[in-house]
């Protein structure tokens, strides 16, 4: 049997009385690449943030690897343990503006993992080189393109050796001509066999890379399945509407 790496049970989250997540159940197997699709405002970012407790859900439980946390009762040690198993790649890269790409990447290992500067630097240089940033180590974020910043953002996640990487619309802040290079990097990461949850509107990428597509709307999972089913033959009206609008946009 396949082993679950992430298990979300009955995740509910409200903001000022507004229920944004309405009881999400989702299990993701080890090594699985899950793409989450859904209209803006459907709760995709909130769901990712509830997995690593950037946001604490009001109800339900989060399991990553062998660690289960009841959201209501999560203590700071539980949260730390979960966070060590996950890494997040943000829409706006979230790099420190006053640090070079190399310094950005070694920050996590130095602060969280207590690695030596030499260990962290050696590993960072290798990883940055792999994503084509070997010549950019000493550049500040403002000196490189958005695509290069996001590739550094991906390396910053990878260097922590997480069990799961959470990507929140990793290419949606990029100029169109830079999207491909970042998607190629994410695809290469997927090939390493790491478990990934990717929120994106890139349908072609989802079709090619996802093992499973989950369509969310209004704080619920509407349908899910292999990309060939959900993208090519959606069962639900809401999924069909969303996809036809999206495909229209991406074709134009
Ligand atoms: N920290 C917050 N405080 C209040 N409302 C929030 C907060 N975070 C998200 N929301 C609201 O929750 C809804 C879902 O947001 P989000 O999870 O960002 O959706 P998506 O990522 O699918 O676009 C939106 O209506 C948003 O305004
Ligand atoms: Mg979002």
mmCIF file of C-alpha atoms and ligand atoms in Angstrom:
data_model
loop_
_atom_site.group_PDB
_atom_site.id
_atom_site.type_symbol
_atom_site.label_atom_id
_atom_site.label_comp_id
_atom_site.label_asym_id
_atom_site.label_seq_id
_atom_site.Cartn_x
_atom_site.Cartn_y
_atom_site.Cartn_z
ATOM 1 C CA UNK A 1 0.000 0.000 0.000
ATOM 2 C CA UNK A 2 1.119 3.513 -0.709
ATOM 3 C CA UNK A 3 2.147 5.483 2.329
ATOM 4 C CA UNK A 4 0.444 8.769 3.152
ATOM 5 C CA UNK A 5 2.808 11.707 3.536
ATOM 6 C CA UNK A 6 0.173 14.365 4.194
ATOM 7 C CA UNK A 7 -3.231 13.773 5.687
ATOM 8 C CA UNK A 8 -5.682 16.600 6.254
ATOM 9 C CA UNK A 9 -8.854 15.763 8.119
ATOM 10 C CA UNK A 10 -11.853 18.050 8.386
ATOM 11 C CA UNK A 11 -9.835 21.261 8.105
ATOM 12 C CA UNK A 12 -12.012 24.277 8.840
ATOM 13 C CA UNK A 13 -10.930 27.886 8.986
ATOM 14 C CA UNK A 14 -12.884 31.106 9.397
ATOM 15 C CA UNK A 15 -11.769 34.716 9.237
ATOM 16 C CA UNK A 16 -13.996 37.123 11.169
ATOM 17 C CA UNK A 17 -16.951 34.767 11.054
ATOM 18 C CA UNK A 18 -16.521 33.955 7.377
ATOM 19 C CA UNK A 19 -15.912 30.272 6.799
ATOM 20 C CA UNK A 20 -13.125 30.029 4.214
ATOM 21 C CA UNK A 21 -12.317 26.315 4.537
ATOM 22 C CA UNK A 22 -15.405 24.195 5.085
ATOM 23 C CA UNK A 23 -14.036 20.826 6.119
ATOM 24 C CA UNK A 24 -11.243 19.732 3.819
ATOM 25 C CA UNK A 25 -10.210 16.066 3.759
ATOM 26 C CA UNK A 26 -7.192 15.289 1.628
ATOM 27 C CA UNK A 27 -4.578 12.560 1.718
ATOM 28 C CA UNK A 28 -1.396 12.796 -0.326
ATOM 29 C CA UNK A 29 0.897 9.849 -0.814
ATOM 30 C CA UNK A 30 4.642 9.857 -0.516
ATOM 31 C CA UNK A 31 6.168 11.111 -3.747
ATOM 32 C CA UNK A 32 2.847 12.258 -5.137
ATOM 33 C CA UNK A 33 2.553 15.565 -7.006
ATOM 34 C CA UNK A 34 -0.826 17.146 -6.383
ATOM 35 C CA UNK A 35 -1.900 20.270 -8.238
ATOM 36 C CA UNK A 36 -4.651 22.356 -6.645
ATOM 37 C CA UNK A 37 -6.756 24.386 -9.047
ATOM 38 C CA UNK A 38 -9.529 26.765 -8.198
ATOM 39 C CA UNK A 39 -10.832 30.287 -8.583
ATOM 40 C CA UNK A 40 -9.310 33.171 -6.687
ATOM 41 C CA UNK A 41 -10.685 33.329 -3.162
ATOM 42 C CA UNK A 42 -11.546 29.640 -2.950
ATOM 43 C CA UNK A 43 -9.162 29.076 -0.021
ATOM 44 C CA UNK A 44 -6.126 27.517 -1.756
ATOM 45 C CA UNK A 45 -3.529 29.701 -0.034
ATOM 46 C CA UNK A 46 -5.283 29.348 3.306
ATOM 47 C CA UNK A 47 -5.222 25.570 2.924
ATOM 48 C CA UNK A 48 -1.471 25.529 2.233
ATOM 49 C CA UNK A 49 -0.881 27.876 5.168
ATOM 50 C CA UNK A 50 -2.874 25.573 7.456
ATOM 51 C CA UNK A 51 -0.582 22.648 6.572
ATOM 52 C CA UNK A 52 2.496 24.304 8.075
ATOM 53 C CA UNK A 53 0.589 26.391 10.611
ATOM 54 C CA UNK A 54 1.359 29.757 9.121
ATOM 55 C CA UNK A 55 -2.370 29.778 9.815
ATOM 56 C CA UNK A 56 -3.874 27.602 12.554
ATOM 57 C CA UNK A 57 -7.068 25.891 11.412
ATOM 58 C CA UNK A 58 -10.064 26.094 13.756
ATOM 59 C CA UNK A 59 -10.921 22.420 13.428
ATOM 60 C CA UNK A 60 -9.403 19.218 12.170
ATOM 61 C CA UNK A 61 -5.996 17.653 12.119
ATOM 62 C CA UNK A 62 -2.871 17.834 10.019
ATOM 63 C CA UNK A 63 -0.528 14.895 9.596
ATOM 64 C CA UNK A 64 2.802 15.200 7.836
ATOM 65 C CA UNK A 65 4.907 12.057 7.729
ATOM 66 C CA UNK A 66 4.601 10.499 11.196
ATOM 67 C CA UNK A 67 3.487 13.654 12.997
ATOM 68 C CA UNK A 68 -0.203 14.345 13.626
ATOM 69 C CA UNK A 69 -1.350 17.617 15.139
ATOM 70 C CA UNK A 70 -4.880 18.465 16.276
ATOM 71 C CA UNK A 71 -5.242 22.019 15.027
ATOM 72 C CA UNK A 72 -7.059 23.304 18.109
ATOM 73 C CA UNK A 73 -4.508 21.936 20.525
ATOM 74 C CA UNK A 74 -1.306 22.532 18.600
ATOM 75 C CA UNK A 75 1.585 23.555 20.825
ATOM 76 C CA UNK A 76 4.681 25.370 19.636
ATOM 77 C CA UNK A 77 6.740 22.152 19.667
ATOM 78 C CA UNK A 78 4.172 20.362 17.503
ATOM 79 C CA UNK A 79 4.195 23.253 15.082
ATOM 80 C CA UNK A 80 7.984 23.328 14.903
ATOM 81 C CA UNK A 81 8.065 19.618 14.200
ATOM 82 C CA UNK A 82 5.527 19.956 11.375
ATOM 83 C CA UNK A 83 7.340 22.947 9.921
ATOM 84 C CA UNK A 84 10.596 21.016 9.773
ATOM 85 C CA UNK A 85 8.905 18.534 7.475
ATOM 86 C CA UNK A 86 7.519 21.122 5.085
ATOM 87 C CA UNK A 87 8.846 24.016 3.032
ATOM 88 C CA UNK A 88 6.899 26.646 1.176
ATOM 89 C CA UNK A 89 7.580 28.468 -2.075
ATOM 90 C CA UNK A 90 5.672 31.739 -2.213
ATOM 91 C CA UNK A 91 4.075 33.654 -5.040
ATOM 92 C CA UNK A 92 6.236 36.712 -4.366
ATOM 93 C CA UNK A 93 9.448 34.753 -3.673
ATOM 94 C CA UNK A 94 9.752 36.227 -0.133
ATOM 95 C CA UNK A 95 13.512 36.680 -0.411
ATOM 96 C CA UNK A 96 15.284 39.039 1.987
ATOM 97 C CA UNK A 97 16.025 42.136 -0.082
ATOM 98 C CA UNK A 98 19.195 42.947 1.849
ATOM 99 C CA UNK A 99 20.762 39.508 1.423
ATOM 100 C CA UNK A 100 22.392 37.971 -1.631
ATOM 101 C CA UNK A 101 20.860 34.882 -3.221
ATOM 102 C CA UNK A 102 23.454 32.720 -1.465
ATOM 103 C CA UNK A 103 22.806 34.378 1.898
ATOM 104 C CA UNK A 104 19.069 33.917 1.395
ATOM 105 C CA UNK A 105 19.536 30.215 0.767
ATOM 106 C CA UNK A 106 21.862 29.490 3.713
ATOM 107 C CA UNK A 107 19.725 31.410 6.208
ATOM 108 C CA UNK A 108 17.431 28.416 6.914
ATOM 109 C CA UNK A 109 20.186 25.830 7.453
ATOM 110 C CA UNK A 110 22.172 28.246 9.652
ATOM 111 C CA UNK A 111 19.279 29.408 11.807
ATOM 112 C CA UNK A 112 16.936 26.431 11.902
ATOM 113 C CA UNK A 113 19.225 23.477 11.317
ATOM 114 C CA UNK A 114 22.308 24.885 13.063
ATOM 115 C CA UNK A 115 24.491 23.836 10.125
ATOM 116 C CA UNK A 116 27.998 25.249 9.899
ATOM 117 C CA UNK A 117 28.476 28.087 7.440
ATOM 118 C CA UNK A 118 30.754 25.875 5.347
ATOM 119 C CA UNK A 119 28.267 22.982 5.155
ATOM 120 C CA UNK A 120 25.419 25.300 4.320
ATOM 121 C CA UNK A 121 27.410 27.227 1.733
ATOM 122 C CA UNK A 122 28.715 24.116 -0.021
ATOM 123 C CA UNK A 123 25.234 22.690 -0.330
ATOM 124 C CA UNK A 124 23.696 26.013 -1.368
ATOM 125 C CA UNK A 125 26.280 26.555 -4.100
ATOM 126 C CA UNK A 126 25.603 23.091 -5.500
ATOM 127 C CA UNK A 127 21.852 23.568 -5.523
ATOM 128 C CA UNK A 128 21.990 27.103 -6.923
ATOM 129 C CA UNK A 129 24.292 25.863 -9.649
ATOM 130 C CA UNK A 130 21.815 23.095 -10.509
ATOM 131 C CA UNK A 131 19.042 25.621 -11.128
ATOM 132 C CA UNK A 132 21.331 27.775 -13.274
ATOM 133 C CA UNK A 133 22.220 30.399 -10.667
ATOM 134 C CA UNK A 134 25.889 29.487 -10.245
ATOM 135 C CA UNK A 135 26.910 32.905 -11.548
ATOM 136 C CA UNK A 136 24.380 34.773 -9.410
ATOM 137 C CA UNK A 137 25.349 33.740 -5.886
ATOM 138 C CA UNK A 138 26.444 37.216 -4.812
ATOM 139 C CA UNK A 139 23.653 39.119 -6.518
ATOM 140 C CA UNK A 140 20.898 40.752 -4.500
ATOM 141 C CA UNK A 141 17.295 39.934 -5.429
ATOM 142 C CA UNK A 142 16.872 43.336 -7.082
ATOM 143 C CA UNK A 143 19.774 42.527 -9.418
ATOM 144 C CA UNK A 144 18.190 39.419 -10.926
ATOM 145 C CA UNK A 145 14.984 38.605 -12.789
ATOM 146 C CA UNK A 146 11.795 37.380 -11.128
ATOM 147 C CA UNK A 147 12.450 33.935 -12.603
ATOM 148 C CA UNK A 148 15.888 33.860 -11.021
ATOM 149 C CA UNK A 149 14.483 35.053 -7.706
ATOM 150 C CA UNK A 150 11.896 32.304 -7.745
ATOM 151 C CA UNK A 151 14.501 29.669 -8.629
ATOM 152 C CA UNK A 152 16.437 30.861 -5.570
ATOM 153 C CA UNK A 153 13.174 30.612 -3.619
ATOM 154 C CA UNK A 154 12.871 26.982 -4.699
ATOM 155 C CA UNK A 155 16.466 26.266 -3.644
ATOM 156 C CA UNK A 156 15.748 27.878 -0.289
ATOM 157 C CA UNK A 157 12.986 25.307 0.177
ATOM 158 C CA UNK A 158 15.032 22.363 -1.124
ATOM 159 C CA UNK A 159 18.056 22.989 1.078
ATOM 160 C CA UNK A 160 15.954 22.249 4.156
ATOM 161 C CA UNK A 161 15.385 18.663 2.985
ATOM 162 C CA UNK A 162 11.645 18.824 3.597
ATOM 163 C CA UNK A 163 9.361 15.834 3.222
ATOM 164 C CA UNK A 164 6.858 18.015 1.373
ATOM 165 C CA UNK A 165 7.167 21.206 -0.646
ATOM 166 C CA UNK A 166 4.167 23.523 -0.852
ATOM 167 C CA UNK A 167 4.109 25.839 -3.868
ATOM 168 C CA UNK A 168 1.655 28.742 -3.781
ATOM 169 C CA UNK A 169 1.182 30.045 -7.334
ATOM 170 C CA UNK A 170 4.943 30.037 -7.865
ATOM 171 C CA UNK A 171 4.775 31.572 -11.348
ATOM 172 C CA UNK A 172 1.835 33.950 -11.138
ATOM 173 C CA UNK A 173 3.941 37.028 -10.282
ATOM 174 C CA UNK A 174 6.283 36.430 -13.225
ATOM 175 C CA UNK A 175 6.404 38.041 -16.622
ATOM 176 C CA UNK A 176 5.091 35.467 -19.111
ATOM 177 C CA UNK A 177 8.487 34.883 -20.719
ATOM 178 C CA UNK A 178 9.945 33.824 -17.344
ATOM 179 C CA UNK A 179 7.260 31.303 -16.417
ATOM 180 C CA UNK A 180 8.774 28.440 -18.425
ATOM 181 C CA UNK A 181 12.147 28.432 -16.673
ATOM 182 C CA UNK A 182 10.518 28.266 -13.249
ATOM 183 C CA UNK A 183 8.096 25.523 -14.294
ATOM 184 C CA UNK A 184 11.069 23.566 -15.675
ATOM 185 C CA UNK A 185 12.789 23.866 -12.293
ATOM 186 C CA UNK A 186 9.656 22.691 -10.476
ATOM 187 C CA UNK A 187 9.364 19.787 -12.888
ATOM 188 C CA UNK A 188 12.964 18.791 -12.169
ATOM 189 C CA UNK A 189 12.194 18.892 -8.440
ATOM 190 C CA UNK A 190 9.130 16.695 -8.993
ATOM 191 C CA UNK A 191 11.321 14.111 -10.743
ATOM 192 C CA UNK A 192 13.409 13.700 -7.572
ATOM 193 C CA UNK A 193 10.393 11.947 -6.044
ATOM 194 C CA UNK A 194 9.649 14.478 -3.329
ATOM 195 C CA UNK A 195 6.027 14.979 -2.307
ATOM 196 C CA UNK A 196 4.644 18.242 -3.679
ATOM 197 C CA UNK A 197 1.464 20.270 -3.453
ATOM 198 C CA UNK A 198 1.335 22.919 -6.143
ATOM 199 C CA UNK A 199 -1.297 25.631 -6.354
ATOM 200 C CA UNK A 200 -1.162 26.946 -9.902
ATOM 201 C CA UNK A 201 -3.255 28.086 -12.839
ATOM 202 C CA UNK A 202 -0.827 26.542 -15.338
ATOM 203 C CA UNK A 203 -3.023 23.871 -16.889
ATOM 204 C CA UNK A 204 -0.425 22.478 -19.271
ATOM 205 C CA UNK A 205 1.957 22.044 -16.357
ATOM 206 C CA UNK A 206 -0.749 20.347 -14.283
ATOM 207 C CA UNK A 207 -1.545 17.977 -17.109
ATOM 208 C CA UNK A 208 2.078 17.031 -17.566
ATOM 209 C CA UNK A 209 3.431 16.923 -14.010
ATOM 210 C CA UNK A 210 0.537 16.238 -11.632
ATOM 211 C CA UNK A 211 -0.298 12.752 -10.455
ATOM 212 C CA UNK A 212 -3.579 14.155 -9.228
ATOM 213 C CA UNK A 213 -5.524 17.361 -9.718
ATOM 214 C CA UNK A 214 -7.737 18.710 -6.964
ATOM 215 C CA UNK A 215 -10.315 21.337 -7.884
ATOM 216 C CA UNK A 216 -11.398 23.608 -5.046
ATOM 217 C CA UNK A 217 -14.179 26.174 -4.925
ATOM 218 C CA UNK A 218 -15.745 28.036 -2.003
ATOM 219 C CA UNK A 219 -13.655 26.293 0.633
ATOM 220 C CA UNK A 220 -14.451 22.760 -0.494
ATOM 221 C CA UNK A 221 -12.946 20.135 -2.738
ATOM 222 C CA UNK A 222 -15.334 19.891 -5.674
ATOM 223 C CA UNK A 223 -13.630 17.037 -7.491
ATOM 224 C CA UNK A 224 -10.282 15.343 -7.821
ATOM 225 C CA UNK A 225 -8.571 12.706 -9.894
ATOM 226 C CA UNK A 226 -5.885 12.125 -12.502
ATOM 227 C CA UNK A 227 -5.278 15.187 -14.713
ATOM 228 C CA UNK A 228 -6.611 13.309 -17.725
ATOM 229 C CA UNK A 229 -9.961 13.038 -15.976
ATOM 230 C CA UNK A 230 -10.327 16.306 -14.086
ATOM 231 C CA UNK A 231 -8.854 18.515 -16.819
ATOM 232 C CA UNK A 232 -10.080 16.672 -19.907
ATOM 233 C CA UNK A 233 -13.381 15.315 -18.617
ATOM 234 C CA UNK A 234 -14.481 17.260 -15.540
ATOM 235 C CA UNK A 235 -17.598 15.817 -13.955
ATOM 236 C CA UNK A 236 -18.764 18.929 -12.135
ATOM 237 C CA UNK A 237 -20.263 22.030 -13.670
ATOM 238 C CA UNK A 238 -18.085 24.311 -11.510
ATOM 239 C CA UNK A 239 -14.927 22.605 -12.721
ATOM 240 C CA UNK A 240 -16.044 22.859 -16.344
ATOM 241 C CA UNK A 241 -16.808 26.574 -15.963
ATOM 242 C CA UNK A 242 -13.495 27.302 -14.307
ATOM 243 C CA UNK A 243 -11.472 25.343 -16.850
ATOM 244 C CA UNK A 244 -13.180 26.763 -19.900
ATOM 245 C CA UNK A 245 -12.538 30.295 -18.637
ATOM 246 C CA UNK A 246 -8.926 29.485 -17.810
ATOM 247 C CA UNK A 247 -8.196 27.719 -21.065
ATOM 248 C CA UNK A 248 -9.780 30.640 -22.912
ATOM 249 C CA UNK A 249 -7.415 33.022 -21.140
ATOM 250 C CA UNK A 250 -4.339 30.894 -21.642
ATOM 251 C CA UNK A 251 -5.062 30.406 -25.330
ATOM 252 C CA UNK A 252 -5.581 34.108 -26.014
HETATM 253 N N1 LIG B 1 -5.621 36.601 7.124
HETATM 254 C C1 LIG B 1 -6.836 36.772 6.589
HETATM 255 N N2 LIG B 1 -7.753 37.572 7.177
HETATM 256 C C2 LIG B 1 -8.986 37.724 6.647
HETATM 257 N N3 LIG B 1 -9.392 37.117 5.512
HETATM 258 C C3 LIG B 1 -8.542 36.314 4.877
HETATM 259 C C4 LIG B 1 -7.206 36.101 5.381
HETATM 260 N N4 LIG B 1 -6.582 35.242 4.536
HETATM 261 C C5 LIG B 1 -7.471 34.955 3.565
HETATM 262 N N5 LIG B 1 -8.637 35.586 3.762
HETATM 263 C C6 LIG B 1 -9.831 35.485 2.913
HETATM 264 O O1 LIG B 1 -10.075 34.129 2.661
HETATM 265 C C7 LIG B 1 -10.535 33.934 1.335
HETATM 266 C C8 LIG B 1 -9.705 32.885 0.656
HETATM 267 O O2 LIG B 1 -8.411 33.394 0.488
HETATM 268 P P1 LIG B 1 -7.219 32.542 -0.101
HETATM 269 O O3 LIG B 1 -6.986 31.351 0.742
HETATM 270 O O4 LIG B 1 -6.089 33.492 -0.248
HETATM 271 O O5 LIG B 1 -7.804 32.092 -1.505
HETATM 272 P P2 LIG B 1 -7.046 31.681 -2.847
HETATM 273 O O6 LIG B 1 -5.609 31.404 -2.506
HETATM 274 O O7 LIG B 1 -7.779 30.476 -3.343
HETATM 275 O O8 LIG B 1 -7.208 32.837 -3.777
HETATM 276 C C9 LIG B 1 -10.504 35.299 0.668
HETATM 277 O O9 LIG B 1 -11.801 35.817 0.680
HETATM 278 C C10 LIG B 1 -9.590 36.094 1.552
HETATM 279 O O10 LIG B 1 -9.940 37.446 1.526
HETATM 280 MG MG1 LIG B 2 -3.848 32.223 -3.207
#
